[in-house]
Structures are given as C-alpha cells and as structure tokens.
Amino acid sequence: MTAPKIILPDYPTEIQADPRELPFDREQLLRFYSAMRLARTFEEKLAALYRQGRIFGAVYLGMGQEATSVGSISLLEKGDLFSTVSRNLSAWFYRGVEPGHVFARWFGKDQPPGNGRELGLFLADLDGVGIAPYHNGSMASWIPSGAGYALAFKMRGQPNIYMAFTGDGATSPGDFYEGLNFASIQKLPLVIICEANQFAYSTPCDKQMPVANVADRAPAFNIYAETAFGNDLFTVMAAARRAVEHARQGHGPALVEFKTFRQRGHGEHDDCGYVSSELRAFWEQRDPLVMYRRWLIERAEIPAADIELIEEMAVARVEAGVEYADGLPFPKPETVTERLFAPSPHDPKPEDRANIFEPIDNPAIPALTAAQDRSSGGHF
Amino acid sequence: MTAPKIILPDYPTEIQADPRELPFDREQLLRFYSAMRLARTFEEKLAALYRQGRIFGAVYLGMGQEATSVGSISLLEKGDLFSTVSRNLSAWFYRGVEPGHVFARWFGKDQPPGNGRELGLFLADLDGVGIAPYHNGSMASWIPSGAGYALAFKMRGQPNIYMAFTGDGATSPGDFYEGLNFASIQKLPLVIICEANQFAYSTPCDKQMPVANVADRAPAFNIYAETAFGNDLFTVMAAARRAVEHARQGHGPALVEFKTFRQRGHGEHDDCGYVSSELRAFWEQRDPLVMYRRWLIERAEIPAADIELIEEMAVARVEAGVEYADGLPFPKPETVTERLFAPSPHDPKPEDRANIFEPIDNPAIPALTAAQDRSSGGHF
Amino acid sequence: MSQMTYLQAISSALREEMRRDPNVFILGEDIAVFGGAFKITQGFLDEFGPARVIDTPISESGFVGAACAAATVGFRPVVEFQFIDFIACAFDQIVNYAAKCYYRWGVPVPIVFRGPTGGGIHAGPYHSQNPEAWFAHTPGLKVVLPSTAKDAKGLLTTAIRDNNPVVYLENKFLYRHYREEVPDDEYVVPIGVAALRTVGRDLSIISYGAAVHLCVEVARTLEREGASIEVVDLRSLAPLDRETILESVRKTNRALVVHEANLTAGFGAEVAAIIAEEAFDHLDAPVARVASLDVPVPFSPPLEMAMLPSVDKIAQAARRLLAY
Amino acid sequence: MSQMTYLQAISSALREEMRRDPNVFILGEDIAVFGGAFKITQGFLDEFGPARVIDTPISESGFVGAACAAATVGFRPVVEFQFIDFIACAFDQIVNYAAKCYYRWGVPVPIVFRGPTGGGIHAGPYHSQNPEAWFAHTPGLKVVLPSTAKDAKGLLTTAIRDNNPVVYLENKFLYRHYREEVPDDEYVVPIGVAALRTVGRDLSIISYGAAVHLCVEVARTLEREGASIEVVDLRSLAPLDRETILESVRKTNRALVVHEANLTAGFGAEVAAIIAEEAFDHLDAPVARVASLDVPVPFSPPLEMAMLPSVDKIAQAARRLLAY
Ligand SMILES: Cc1ncc(C[n+]2csc(CCOP(=O)(O)OP(=O)(O)O)c2C)c(N)n1
Ligand SMILES: Cc1ncc(C[n+]2csc(CCOP(=O)(O)OP(=O)(O)O)c2C)c(N)n1
Ligand SMILES: [Mg+2]
Ligand SMILES: [Mg+2]
C-alpha cells in the first residue's frame, strides 16, 4: 500500500493581492470573510452534532475549500444559475442562504424545498439564490444539466452563465465528457469550477486521470481552461473572472481548476489514513480562511475587533440556526406520498372514463398481424 | 438546412509508396488486394440481395473504407484480439473469415457462433480469427471492452494488443472517454483505429465534436495519436504500425484516426442526401480499391491478368457463398430458449431442495428490526 | 380527418405542439437534417429552425441530462432515442434525475422521452427491445404506449403538455403498417385512462402497445367460436387505470394479460397481481399471461417469431381460460 | 464456525475465492487503499496486490465494460458499486452486454456485480435504492439477495463460481446489524433454491433480502396469536425457485408477498402472478403484497419509515388474509 506520489507546488502561504489595487471596499471584503467564516463555524458545529449522534446519516464537509467557493460564486450576476457539490456551503452563505434552514434540512425537518425528502447537503432554489435543481446522485451528472441550463440561456438570448462546481474525481464519468462536449459544440455559457482537492474519496488523482491536471483535458473539448491556486481568495476571483467573461461573451464553455485541499475526510466517518502527513502539513499552512484573515488585518488594515465581531456573529447565527432547526417539526409521515407528480392540464377526470369503448375497427389488422411474419424490416 | 461546411484536404489520388521499399512480396501484395476486393464484391452482392428483398432487416456496407481495415488488421500478431464495427468486412476476410459463413448469418441461418441470434453484421470468434465478443449495440461500448481485453493481456503478461475499430461518431459517447481514460491510467495495450468517414449516420463531425480531428482529443488521455489518410493502403499501414508498436511496447493506448469515406449510405435505405456532391466527387477519385489496383499494375508491375484472376475468384467465392448459405437450414424455433445461461458448477440439483428449512433463529432480530427506526446510519 | 399511419400521427402531434408552444423543442440523433432514422421529424428543421430541432452528438446521457435541465426552467423538450434500446445509456439521468426531481424539490420536469420499441422486423437484440417495465417500476415517471394512430397523436399531445417526465414508447412495426382516420387538428387523450377495444362477457384480455392488435384479432377469432371477449388496452402503465381493469374482470370473471416484452417481471405481472388481490372473489379461473419468452430478441425470423407472442399463443391461452 | 456480521461474511467469501482462484480479481472505487466505503475489502490490497485489487476512476460504465470483457477470456471479476444506486450508470453494459453475450455468441461472462442496497439508514434518494426488478426482468442475468450472513457467504461463493453474470445485492442495513455463526471455510449455497425461515400451515409469506427478517418477526408475533406462518426466503430471483413457492402456497392456501423495493412492477408482482396462475385452485384468499410505497426513498426518518415496509404493515396484511 504505497502512498500516492505527491508533487508539492510552490503556492505561497500569504495572499498576494495589494488591497489598494482591488475594487472592493471594506464592507465587501468583510462580506467575503463572513461567508467563509460562517461556513467554517457551521461545519464545525455540524461535525460536533454528528459526533453526538444528533445527525441522521453521513456528514460531508468542505473545510479548507472556502476560498474557491466564495471567490468563484462572487462573480455571478443577476439571472445566473449555479450548482454546488458537497463542499460549497460558503458559496450558499455568500448568496444568502440561511444557516438555520440548512440545519433544518440536516435535521430532516419539514423545511422547503425538500421538506425532508433530500439531504441537508443539497439544495435547489431557482428563484431565490439561483441554485438549479441538479442531479446530485451520480458524479458529473450535473455537467449535462449545466449544459442544459446554459442552452436555455442561449435559446432565450439571456446574457447569463451557468456555474457548475465539481470535484476533480467527478471529471472521470462519461457525463462529464458528454455534457462538456455538447456544451462546446453548441458554444454554451457553461463555467465549470473544478475543486481539485486531489482526492476522490480515498482515490488520488493519478488513479483517476492519466493527466496531471483536469485543465489538461481542455484540448479535447476545445474550451478555455486554466489551473490556479484555490486557497488565495483573489487568485480564485481573477481566474474565475477570466472564465466567466469568456463564457458570458459567447465564446463557449470554460473550466477553471483550483488546486485546494479537503481538511476533513470524505465524510466525517473517514479517518483520511490515505493522506500523507507531508501533504496535510503543506495545506495546513495554506488554510484559506487563515490566509484571508491575516491579509485582512495585516494588508487591508482592518481592525481585528471588526473581524472578531464577524466571528462572534457567525457563532451566534449558527447557534440560532440550530435552535431554529430544533424547533421545527418533522414532516408528517402521511405526506410521504405527496408531490410525486406535478398536476397537469389533462390529468384524467372521472368523466374521461365515461365512454372508453374505442373499437379498433380496422380491416387491416389481420393482414397486419400476418404481415409480421413476412416483414422484411430494413427501413432504418 | 445548410450543408455541413467541408474542408477538402490535399490527399493524393495515387498511392505514394515505392514498391521496392516495401517489405512485401508479390503474394502478400495480392493478399491485401484479394481481401479488399472480396469485401467489395461481397457487399455489392449483399446490396443486390437487399434490393431484391432477400435480406431480413437492414444492411450496412463499408465500401470505400477497405484500405483502413486491411492496412490496420494486417499488423496483428498471434494472440492479438480485435473488434470491428459495421464497415470492416475486408478485415474479417483478411483474417480468413469465410464469405459463405457471413452470408449464412445475414440470411439468419443456423450458422455458429450466433446460430441466428445475432445479425450478419457482427461476429465473435475469440479462438479463430481473434474477434472478441464485444457489445455491438451501443456506440463506443466496445472501448471499455477493449480496455478489458488489454487489461487481461497485461495481467497475464502477454505481449499482445487489442485493436478496436470504431467510427468517428462513436467517439462522442461517455464510454469512449471512460474506457480510454481507464486504459491510459493502467497503460494498457489498446489500439483504437478510428474510421473518420466524416459522418455519423447523417451527422457531420462538426455537430459531433468541437475539435477538427478525433486525434485532437488525445491530450485529454495523454496517449499517442495521429491522423492519416485512410485510403492509401501503405499510409494506413505505416500509421497503424506506429500505434501498434507504441501499445505493444507497453507505452499505453494509441489512437489512429484515418480520414476516409463511406461510399454508400449509413444503411442501404439511406439516400445520403446530406452528402455534398463536391465531397462525394473528391472521395470517388480516391477509392482505395481503385487506387491500390492501379498501383499494383503501374507501380508494382503486377500483370493485370493476375489481378483479374483474383477478381474472378472473388466473384466465384461470393456466388459459392450465397449458394452455401441458401443451402443451410434456419435454426429450429424450439431452440430459441436454449443457451441463455452457461452451465455452472453449483447449479441447483433436485437434492438441494431436500432440506431447505433453515430457520433464522436469532435473538437479535426483534432488536434488529426495531433498531431500524433508531439507526443513525452515517457509517459510510 | 385524414388517413394517417401511426408514424404520421406521431409527426403530426409533434408538429402541432411545436407550432402551438415555442417552449417545445426536440433533440436527438439525426433528427434535424435527416429528419430522423424513421423520418418522424422530416421537414421540422425547415419549419422550426436549428434552435428548436437539434442534431445531437451520440451522447444519450448528455443530451437527456441537458434536456431535463432545460425542462426545469420552462422548456418542454421532446427527446428522441434513435432506437429505444439506447435509452439504457441515459438510464441514470432518467431514473435518478428526471423521475426524482419533483419529489425532491417540487420542481417539475416536463419532458418526453420517445423512441421506437419492439420486434417483429428482424432487427436483432439491440433494435427490438421493450423496456417499459424498468420505467413503470420507477416512481416519478409516466409510461405511455399507444397502440393506434389516433392514440399515438392524442397521447403524445398530452405527454408534451404534461408537467412530468413521460416515457412515450412507440412501436416501430406499427409505424408504417398501421393506418387509420385521424383528426387533423389537435386533441388530447388523457394519460391514465384505458380503452376497450372490444366489449365482452366471457374473458378480459388486458394488453397494451402493438400486442393489442393480436388480442383484438384473437377476440374476433374466438367470437366465431361463440366466446365474447373484452380487450382492454391500457394505453398508459403509469398512471394505471386500475378501475377499468377491475371492472372488466369483475364482469367477465376471467383474465388474460398480454404484452410483447418478455414475461418475467414484465408489467403484465403487476396487472395480474392487482387482479389476484383486488378481484379475487370474482375470478373463475387462474390469471394467465402471454408474453415474449425470456431471452434477448433473436435476429433470425423463425427464432424471433417463436419468441414473440402471437395470435395462436394468445388464442390457446384464452381457450384454456374459457374452458376452465 | 465463528460469529460474523453479514459484512464479514461477504469479505470472507471474497477472500476465500481470491485465494482459491487466481482468475478472480476485484475492482471498484476506493476498494484497494481504503478497503471500500464499507470496508468489505479491507486488507485485500496487502494480501492480493494492486493487480487483483484495482481502484478505478469514477467510471461505472467503463470499469464494468472492461471487467465484462476480461470475464470472457477466463477471468472472474467481482465489481463493487460503492452504492448500488450508481449501477444505473453502468446499466447499458450490464443489460445489453453482460446479459446477452452468452445467448448471442455462446461465450460465457462469469462476473459478479455487487453492492449495497436498501434503506432504513437515512441516506436519502441516492443511497437507498433496491433495483432488483430491473435486472430480474432482463434475460441472461442471475439476481441474488442474501438475507443472512450464512447465505451472504455461501451465495457469493457460488456467484463467483457461476459462469454467468450475477447481480449480487447486499443490504447495507444488515452489514453491521446482523451477526450469526458462519462456517470459517468455504461452502456454497446454490443459486435458485429458496429457504424456509419458518414452517407453517396457515399462511405463506414469500420474501427476500432484508425484509425476510421483518417477516420472521411477524411469524413469531402471529404465532402468539395462534397462527402458523411459513416464511419463504427466495434468496435468488433469477433463477426463481417456483416449486418452493407453489408447494408452500398449495399447503397454506394463503399468500403474502413482501419486499423492500417499491410495490409497483416490483418483483413481488411476478411472485403474485405466478401464484395466481399456478396455485389458483388452492387459494382461499387474495394474494396480497406489502412493499415500499411508490416514491423515491426520502431522507427524513418519519418519511422514510412511512415509506418502507414494517413489521406492523406486514402483520396487518397477514391478519387480513388469515381472517379472510
Ligand atoms: C457515479 C457515481 N459513482 C460513485 C459515487 C460515490 N461517490 C460520492 S462522492 C465520491 C468522490 C468524489 O470525489 P470528487 O469529485 O473529487 O469530490 P470531492 O469529494 O473530492 O470534493 C464518490 C466516488 C457517486 N456519487 N456517483
Ligand atoms: C448509444 C447509441 N446511440 C445511437 C446508436 C444508433 N447508431 C448506430 S450507428 C450510428 C452512427 C455511427 O457513426 P460512426 O461512429 O461515425 O460510424 P459510421 O457509421 O460512420 O461508420 C448511430 C447513431 C447506437 N448504435 N448507439
Ligand atoms: Mg476531489
Ligand atoms: Mg462515421
């Protein structure tokens, strides 16, 4: 059992950007931070609840990938749609999702839109925060979905883009290829944000793909692609912006691969025995939240007190969220069969069965059935 | 309805090779020709029978692609395996398949190994000519199969390769990607011969892929690939040899894309309205059989009489084949349910049902079923 | 009214709905320039243009996934499978996305999956299958199988207007072999209402799709032998018209279930099970089934015909029940 | 003999067969270094090496297709699906290649497709499904569902030695919840022979997989109420042990069919249909079915428990039949 060979890149441990060259005011800078911080605090709480046996089923966390999520999602404009995978809670929060609602879903409570039917890990909210109802079961199934949403924009002449977050392992299934191939042929505004956290569950990239980077696959699709460091918030924004603009300008799909790291296991049950201490140490020095916090204080000269205030608020919102979720009722068992089919204009009415005698009075039929034995087919 | 835009390459209308520089003696040169010619004659006959309504179902022909098939297949060595698609009859004949047996299958006769169960278009013959029993239903499904045969060679330490013929349209399905991705990660001896006849049924390549050539996809798989003219027998051999050697030497998969042209429709029911006369004319001047025949006479100085003899033999073998097939019986209706399951060592015997009372005498069970409501899951 | 083949009726419904509703678009392999392998969408590219008539790469999972997504934001895609056998390549997107989306999120997925099913044309194992049972077993999908040109048009119109994923299964043998008078302009046939093809007292034959014609012919034959047969054409498997099945069986006290798909765990088993549970007291004979034999569809005509249900096989089973 | 969980019994069978036959190899996601999502192949990489314990990319169709091919040239691959729900991604290779190859060419495909099925652990719509009916309807596949640790080991051993594709469906709730005495060394349980879990006179409950335990508990409960129940555990759906089903029903004259998969067009319909056709004269009551409700498997416990079959639901149905 050999550990996967690792090439450690020379990513800096400090955010490089010069605050004066950034278009963001203090408030905006803190908005980035509070989304990242809220997600981290939320997940720490969720992990604790899981260990206390208070969560049904498994728990998957995105700690360590907050910069990739927030940096990318911050580029969306009105009418854009996106889908997330297991590790993008900070993107939800940046878009305004309520922590309490997320806890409620994790607790299996009667919280829309899932009302207890889906895991807390997933969310669809087209009209609200813009999360499309994608297929979150099978890996990469959301790439064809992304092509479909992008196709819808194109057909309607909307200036919007679709942003599909995806893991690096999720670039192996055929759906990744079929979806991206179709999107490129049709030149659709699909932006793929690949969170290359270097493992798919326990499987390292060199068992997942024969190329060093997901972006190396781009020539096969004739699309714009690049690879960037995913834990520096502003590096993420810059790279994601290039991709988003490419797609929004009608040049077709774009893919950005962000090298990042999953600080926790695949799920909280996973002890990560397959991750070398060397690799873990490298990325611990590059915790996106720590890097950004330090940058805010040291480079952007934001008073530590203001940041601590945000952190306290995060804790407060998470605690309030748990309380809210605890207070909600479970869905009623008798509702389990509801909402399977959407009402439709021509759903059968009692009178439809009034006169159902519709004889097949067709002399051709004996000939027809006889013909079967003679049919030469071949008309396709 | 605009015709697909066409870029006509500058492929020569004459075979370039200098006979003195080729390692083939007269006999071998004629062996290539007779396989190509036999396939052409066979398909002309099959088309005629189809028009006479003597064939059940549809008919698909490979006329115009004979050089690609024969040039590639001629490189196989003992123990190698391969699979063909709809347009490689000449490859079968080069490997020694009997025309009469193929007619028998087209006629639905009781001819092994299909015994009327499969179309005449397909064949599996592992121990004979080396055709693997691949999945010929869904396009590209044979690429994962090819990876599997190549994996088998590797696991057994055999020096063999697997050659998978495939169309250009068949490079779009996810199976093409998943199979080739896996083969490349495992560095398997898989050679893909892509017959780029520029259409998938009626669909031109620019609706099939966002790249100009199938070989342009190679970087995504980190494999050896090239594009070559597919109607010059010796150009085909040279390119295919590079790929086969790459794979045989353990460097992993290789793909050669041969630009060629399907002279007939997708099937004989197809009038090819979607093919521009310009394109058709270009390729008519580059009929691989005509080019090779001219080269044999003018460059290799083989007497026309010898070639005509081969052509007469082809006609004779085809006529004899039809006769053989006509003479064979149809499979017996009562055999239809036979050969669904292969006999297995532990198939149930009457005595197995002698004592089937196996109580579940397990105190844990009430607890077990009760546990269900309390189960917190989360162990995955 | 005008004479239409089953195939023309399908085209007609598609064309009418595309004219009526700009959100309807179609995609699939060779459907635009070529007009489809069976020419169902011939002329559509000229009338509706390339944005609404899309030739796709050979990527069933890819274009099904894309179409499902478009369906959740107001479009009504109709996906053509060149042969239904290839629906297996898009299986995950259909059973795991399309079927579950509304239940999970309350977001409707109005989409139609259509394509040619069935044997009898000597097309071999990969161009002859009948996959309805897989989908009828999957909660969240509607499954429709027209047996006549009239139903083909009316049911497809309804399917396109339905707010749920509908698997609309056509029979390729009927495409050109079956022809009848069909209304020229639009009409709907509700999904979930069976039809009686013959009315009778002695035996109910419950069937759907192409097999219905075999059953009607059996009814005619046995009529001459003095028996009165009721042929129930389900038309839709999900939702299922249980009332019509049960009313018929409670009247005739005998039930025979017939379909072209292979027997074991075919949808006929569900129909038989419902009868055995809910019409038990009315049964004077076992509930019998006639269907294809449990093997892949063989190419060679003698094998294929031995494998498929036939008028003789059905008539024999019917006589057995009548004599019971 | 030693105490083993259902999960350990599966590992034990796999390990024994890999030791016995060098042509057996396993592949799937995270099965080598990690030992599998459920740790069934823990330690296998060390014992058998990377050539026989292969971590694959996330490519179900790709590695299933590759494994099937290797099976036609003498290997005996065992494919693990991390969750059986993802078998939908490999559907075409399984139903169109593996199932049909021997019938088409006479070339056997000895391969096992295994993975965790079932609900009750609050894992939501994509980690809880029971897909057996899809495969039982597909000619050419064997379908096996062990309900005990002893059968889990014996049936997997047989499945690996079988010369046909076997869909071997494990219940993930039983993995760690069920434990019993299991022989340490190899033994086989033939595929196609049912087991009687209780013997009785008044009612036959026919079931398979995890639901068998609910049925046995119902048998115990009703025993206390004076009824004598026979629980038939099918163990394999294809081939199906029709004799045991029919003998039991001909004896008890009452039949209840139970499974965890959703009701409509589930395999229980086939069992009920067989009984209604072949044991009709012996039936004193309708053939009833208890199964999951026809919806995706919801995540929230109150919904999931309402959706799944339960001891109460089965006991009620049984009482209804006994009182009939
Ligand atoms: C088709 C399919 N196969 C297997 C799985 C099980 N599975 C869930 S997550 C996962 C790993 C995903 O890795 P990656 O895409 O890199 O995302 P990450 O967890 O690293 O963020 C796997 C194999 C799945 N969901 N879908
Ligand atoms: C998955 C799948 N979808 C659709 C088809 C129907 N089909 C059969 S051949 C064909 C075109 C194949 O084109 P190409 O691969 O270029 O081969 P060519 O016919 O040009 O030799 C199609 C779409 C199929 N066999 N499989
Ligand atoms: Mg990853
Ligand atoms: Mg082609």
mmCIF file of C-alpha atoms in Angstrom, chain B residues 81 105 113-115 117-119 122-124 126 132-138 140-142 144-149 151-153 155-156 175 178-179 181-182 185-186 335-349 352-353 356-362 364-380, chain D residues 23 25 37-38 51 54 56-57 59-62 65-66 69-70 72-75 83 92-93 96-97 101-108 120-123 127 139-142 148 150-151 158 161-164 172-174 176-180 188 190-199 212-214 217 220 235 241 243-244 247 305 308:
data_model
loop_
_atom_site.group_PDB
_atom_site.id
_atom_site.type_symbol
_atom_site.label_atom_id
_atom_site.label_comp_id
_atom_site.label_asym_id
_atom_site.label_seq_id
_atom_site.Cartn_x
_atom_site.Cartn_y
_atom_site.Cartn_z
ATOM 1 C CA LEU B 81 -7.558 -9.665 -30.402
ATOM 2 C CA ARG B 105 -25.565 -15.157 -40.840
ATOM 3 C CA PRO B 113 -21.478 -18.876 -33.303
ATOM 4 C CA GLY B 114 -24.645 -16.791 -33.440
ATOM 5 C CA ASN B 115 -26.903 -19.542 -34.736
ATOM 6 C CA ARG B 117 -29.400 -14.947 -32.740
ATOM 7 C CA GLU B 118 -27.246 -12.070 -33.989
ATOM 8 C CA LEU B 119 -27.085 -10.008 -37.176
ATOM 9 C CA PHE B 122 -21.362 -8.796 -36.292
ATOM 10 C CA LEU B 123 -19.115 -11.649 -35.342
ATOM 11 C CA ALA B 124 -17.333 -13.013 -32.307
ATOM 12 C CA LEU B 126 -12.049 -15.494 -29.990
ATOM 13 C CA ALA B 132 -13.646 -10.610 -29.270
ATOM 14 C CA PRO B 133 -17.321 -10.853 -28.314
ATOM 15 C CA TYR B 134 -17.827 -7.124 -27.853
ATOM 16 C CA HIS B 135 -21.024 -5.183 -27.214
ATOM 17 C CA ASN B 136 -22.073 -4.065 -30.666
ATOM 18 C CA GLY B 137 -25.293 -2.376 -29.607
ATOM 19 C CA SER B 138 -24.380 0.930 -28.094
ATOM 20 C CA ALA B 140 -18.357 3.099 -28.032
ATOM 21 C CA SER B 141 -19.399 0.391 -25.584
ATOM 22 C CA TRP B 142 -16.537 -1.591 -27.121
ATOM 23 C CA PRO B 144 -14.319 -0.252 -22.237
ATOM 24 C CA SER B 145 -14.382 -3.803 -23.605
ATOM 25 C CA GLY B 146 -11.118 -3.127 -25.425
ATOM 26 C CA ALA B 147 -9.623 -1.826 -22.193
ATOM 27 C CA GLY B 148 -10.745 -5.050 -20.534
ATOM 28 C CA TYR B 149 -9.105 -7.298 -23.109
ATOM 29 C CA LEU B 151 -6.105 -5.473 -19.128
ATOM 30 C CA ALA B 152 -6.350 -9.245 -19.454
ATOM 31 C CA PHE B 153 -3.199 -9.274 -21.615
ATOM 32 C CA MET B 155 -2.478 -9.260 -16.111
ATOM 33 C CA ARG B 156 -1.259 -12.385 -17.896
ATOM 34 C CA ASP B 175 -17.956 5.008 -22.858
ATOM 35 C CA GLU B 178 -14.334 6.180 -19.590
ATOM 36 C CA GLY B 179 -12.783 3.257 -21.421
ATOM 37 C CA ASN B 181 -9.294 7.036 -19.550
ATOM 38 C CA PHE B 182 -9.076 3.745 -17.667
ATOM 39 C CA ILE B 185 -4.269 5.204 -16.366
ATOM 40 C CA GLN B 186 -3.454 1.490 -16.465
ATOM 41 C CA THR B 335 -34.094 -23.834 -29.846
ATOM 42 C CA VAL B 336 -34.998 -20.211 -29.124
ATOM 43 C CA THR B 337 -34.785 -20.612 -25.343
ATOM 44 C CA GLU B 338 -31.520 -22.542 -25.436
ATOM 45 C CA ARG B 339 -28.144 -21.093 -24.464
ATOM 46 C CA LEU B 340 -29.416 -18.350 -22.174
ATOM 47 C CA PHE B 341 -27.317 -19.396 -19.189
ATOM 48 C CA ALA B 342 -23.990 -21.199 -19.230
ATOM 49 C CA PRO B 343 -23.917 -24.389 -17.116
ATOM 50 C CA SER B 344 -22.233 -23.747 -13.774
ATOM 51 C CA PRO B 345 -20.636 -25.989 -11.136
ATOM 52 C CA HIS B 346 -23.247 -25.428 -8.448
ATOM 53 C CA ASP B 347 -26.429 -25.283 -10.494
ATOM 54 C CA PRO B 348 -29.299 -26.491 -8.291
ATOM 55 C CA LYS B 349 -29.818 -30.251 -8.196
ATOM 56 C CA ASP B 352 -30.625 -29.309 -2.976
ATOM 57 C CA ARG B 353 -34.303 -28.819 -2.220
ATOM 58 C CA ILE B 356 -34.484 -26.191 2.782
ATOM 59 C CA PHE B 357 -35.706 -25.430 6.284
ATOM 60 C CA GLU B 358 -33.060 -23.038 7.556
ATOM 61 C CA PRO B 359 -34.609 -21.143 10.439
ATOM 62 C CA ILE B 360 -33.306 -17.723 11.326
ATOM 63 C CA ASP B 361 -33.072 -18.453 14.969
ATOM 64 C CA ASN B 362 -31.535 -15.211 16.031
ATOM 65 C CA ALA B 364 -31.090 -10.214 17.668
ATOM 66 C CA ILE B 365 -33.821 -9.958 15.102
ATOM 67 C CA PRO B 366 -36.570 -8.180 17.034
ATOM 68 C CA ALA B 367 -33.922 -5.767 18.210
ATOM 69 C CA LEU B 368 -32.666 -5.572 14.641
ATOM 70 C CA THR B 369 -35.960 -4.586 13.153
ATOM 71 C CA ALA B 370 -36.636 -2.180 15.992
ATOM 72 C CA ALA B 371 -33.174 -0.746 15.568
ATOM 73 C CA GLN B 372 -34.171 0.385 12.122
ATOM 74 C CA ASP B 373 -36.094 3.351 13.481
ATOM 75 C CA ARG B 374 -33.173 4.405 15.626
ATOM 76 C CA SER B 375 -30.378 3.731 13.176
ATOM 77 C CA SER B 376 -28.281 6.822 12.727
ATOM 78 C CA GLY B 377 -26.574 5.476 9.647
ATOM 79 C CA GLY B 378 -23.553 7.601 8.859
ATOM 80 C CA HIS B 379 -21.173 4.665 8.652
ATOM 81 C CA PHE B 380 -20.172 5.337 5.042
ATOM 82 C CA ASN D 23 -8.542 -15.568 -12.009
ATOM 83 C CA PHE D 25 -9.987 -10.141 -9.230
ATOM 84 C CA ALA D 37 -16.610 2.530 1.525
ATOM 85 C CA PHE D 38 -17.947 -0.141 3.884
ATOM 86 C CA ALA D 51 -3.072 -6.203 -9.986
ATOM 87 C CA ILE D 54 -7.977 -2.350 -8.552
ATOM 88 C CA THR D 56 -10.880 2.527 -10.516
ATOM 89 C CA PRO D 57 -11.715 6.043 -11.592
ATOM 90 C CA SER D 59 -16.447 5.375 -14.279
ATOM 91 C CA GLU D 60 -19.010 2.670 -13.620
ATOM 92 C CA SER D 61 -19.743 2.044 -17.277
ATOM 93 C CA GLY D 62 -16.058 1.988 -18.117
ATOM 94 C CA GLY D 65 -17.382 -2.889 -19.565
ATOM 95 C CA ALA D 66 -13.713 -3.678 -19.015
ATOM 96 C CA ALA D 69 -14.530 -8.284 -21.376
ATOM 97 C CA ALA D 70 -11.924 -9.786 -19.062
ATOM 98 C CA THR D 72 -14.951 -13.589 -21.490
ATOM 99 C CA VAL D 73 -11.274 -14.610 -21.568
ATOM 100 C CA GLY D 74 -11.045 -16.592 -18.376
ATOM 101 C CA PHE D 75 -11.091 -14.085 -15.547
ATOM 102 C CA PHE D 83 -23.677 2.276 -3.662
ATOM 103 C CA ASP D 92 -26.137 -0.428 -20.707
ATOM 104 C CA GLN D 93 -23.034 -2.571 -20.221
ATOM 105 C CA ASN D 96 -27.022 -5.084 -23.149
ATOM 106 C CA TYR D 97 -23.586 -6.685 -22.957
ATOM 107 C CA CYS D 101 -23.301 -12.155 -24.664
ATOM 108 C CA TYR D 102 -23.764 -15.865 -24.000
ATOM 109 C CA TYR D 103 -27.073 -16.024 -25.826
ATOM 110 C CA ARG D 104 -25.623 -14.177 -28.814
ATOM 111 C CA TRP D 105 -22.287 -15.972 -29.115
ATOM 112 C CA GLY D 106 -22.123 -18.815 -26.665
ATOM 113 C CA VAL D 107 -19.331 -17.007 -24.834
ATOM 114 C CA PRO D 108 -19.887 -17.060 -21.044
ATOM 115 C CA GLY D 120 -33.521 2.445 6.740
ATOM 116 C CA ILE D 121 -30.292 4.305 7.375
ATOM 117 C CA HIS D 122 -31.489 7.767 6.377
ATOM 118 C CA ALA D 123 -29.193 8.078 3.402
ATOM 119 C CA HIS D 127 -28.054 5.815 -1.322
ATOM 120 C CA PRO D 139 -32.984 -12.251 -19.546
ATOM 121 C CA GLY D 140 -29.447 -13.508 -19.052
ATOM 122 C CA LEU D 141 -28.784 -12.133 -15.590
ATOM 123 C CA LYS D 142 -28.917 -14.006 -12.302
ATOM 124 C CA THR D 148 -28.372 -13.822 6.392
ATOM 125 C CA LYS D 150 -24.520 -17.555 6.215
ATOM 126 C CA ASP D 151 -26.253 -17.091 2.875
ATOM 127 C CA THR D 158 -21.472 -19.666 -5.687
ATOM 128 C CA ARG D 161 -18.009 -19.641 -9.469
ATOM 129 C CA ASP D 162 -21.076 -19.215 -11.644
ATOM 130 C CA ASN D 163 -20.383 -18.901 -15.364
ATOM 131 C CA ASN D 164 -22.947 -16.162 -15.853
ATOM 132 C CA LYS D 172 -26.351 -2.211 3.855
ATOM 133 C CA PHE D 173 -28.533 -2.114 6.961
ATOM 134 C CA LEU D 174 -27.701 -5.751 7.643
ATOM 135 C CA ARG D 176 -23.271 -4.434 10.773
ATOM 136 C CA HIS D 177 -26.635 -5.028 12.402
ATOM 137 C CA TYR D 178 -26.851 -8.723 11.603
ATOM 138 C CA ARG D 179 -24.473 -11.270 13.083
ATOM 139 C CA GLU D 180 -24.514 -15.066 13.357
ATOM 140 C CA VAL D 188 -21.742 -22.954 -1.374
ATOM 141 C CA PRO D 190 -26.920 -22.976 -4.756
ATOM 142 C CA ILE D 191 -28.429 -20.070 -6.688
ATOM 143 C CA GLY D 192 -32.095 -20.798 -7.358
ATOM 144 C CA VAL D 193 -33.078 -22.632 -4.180
ATOM 145 C CA ALA D 194 -35.265 -20.842 -1.650
ATOM 146 C CA ALA D 195 -35.138 -21.403 2.119
ATOM 147 C CA LEU D 196 -37.948 -21.781 4.620
ATOM 148 C CA ARG D 197 -37.260 -19.487 7.576
ATOM 149 C CA THR D 198 -40.308 -20.706 9.463
ATOM 150 C CA VAL D 199 -42.592 -23.634 8.684
ATOM 151 C CA VAL D 212 -37.214 -11.507 5.435
ATOM 152 C CA HIS D 213 -36.341 -10.507 8.993
ATOM 153 C CA LEU D 214 -39.474 -8.435 9.275
ATOM 154 C CA GLU D 217 -40.734 -11.428 13.304
ATOM 155 C CA ARG D 220 -43.335 -15.036 15.666
ATOM 156 C CA ARG D 235 -32.640 -15.844 -1.841
ATOM 157 C CA ASP D 241 -37.450 -21.418 -7.035
ATOM 158 C CA GLU D 243 -41.520 -25.170 -6.699
ATOM 159 C CA THR D 244 -40.907 -23.983 -3.162
ATOM 160 C CA GLU D 247 -45.600 -26.075 -2.641
ATOM 161 C CA MET D 305 -40.139 4.796 7.916
ATOM 162 C CA LEU D 308 -40.609 1.307 3.987
#
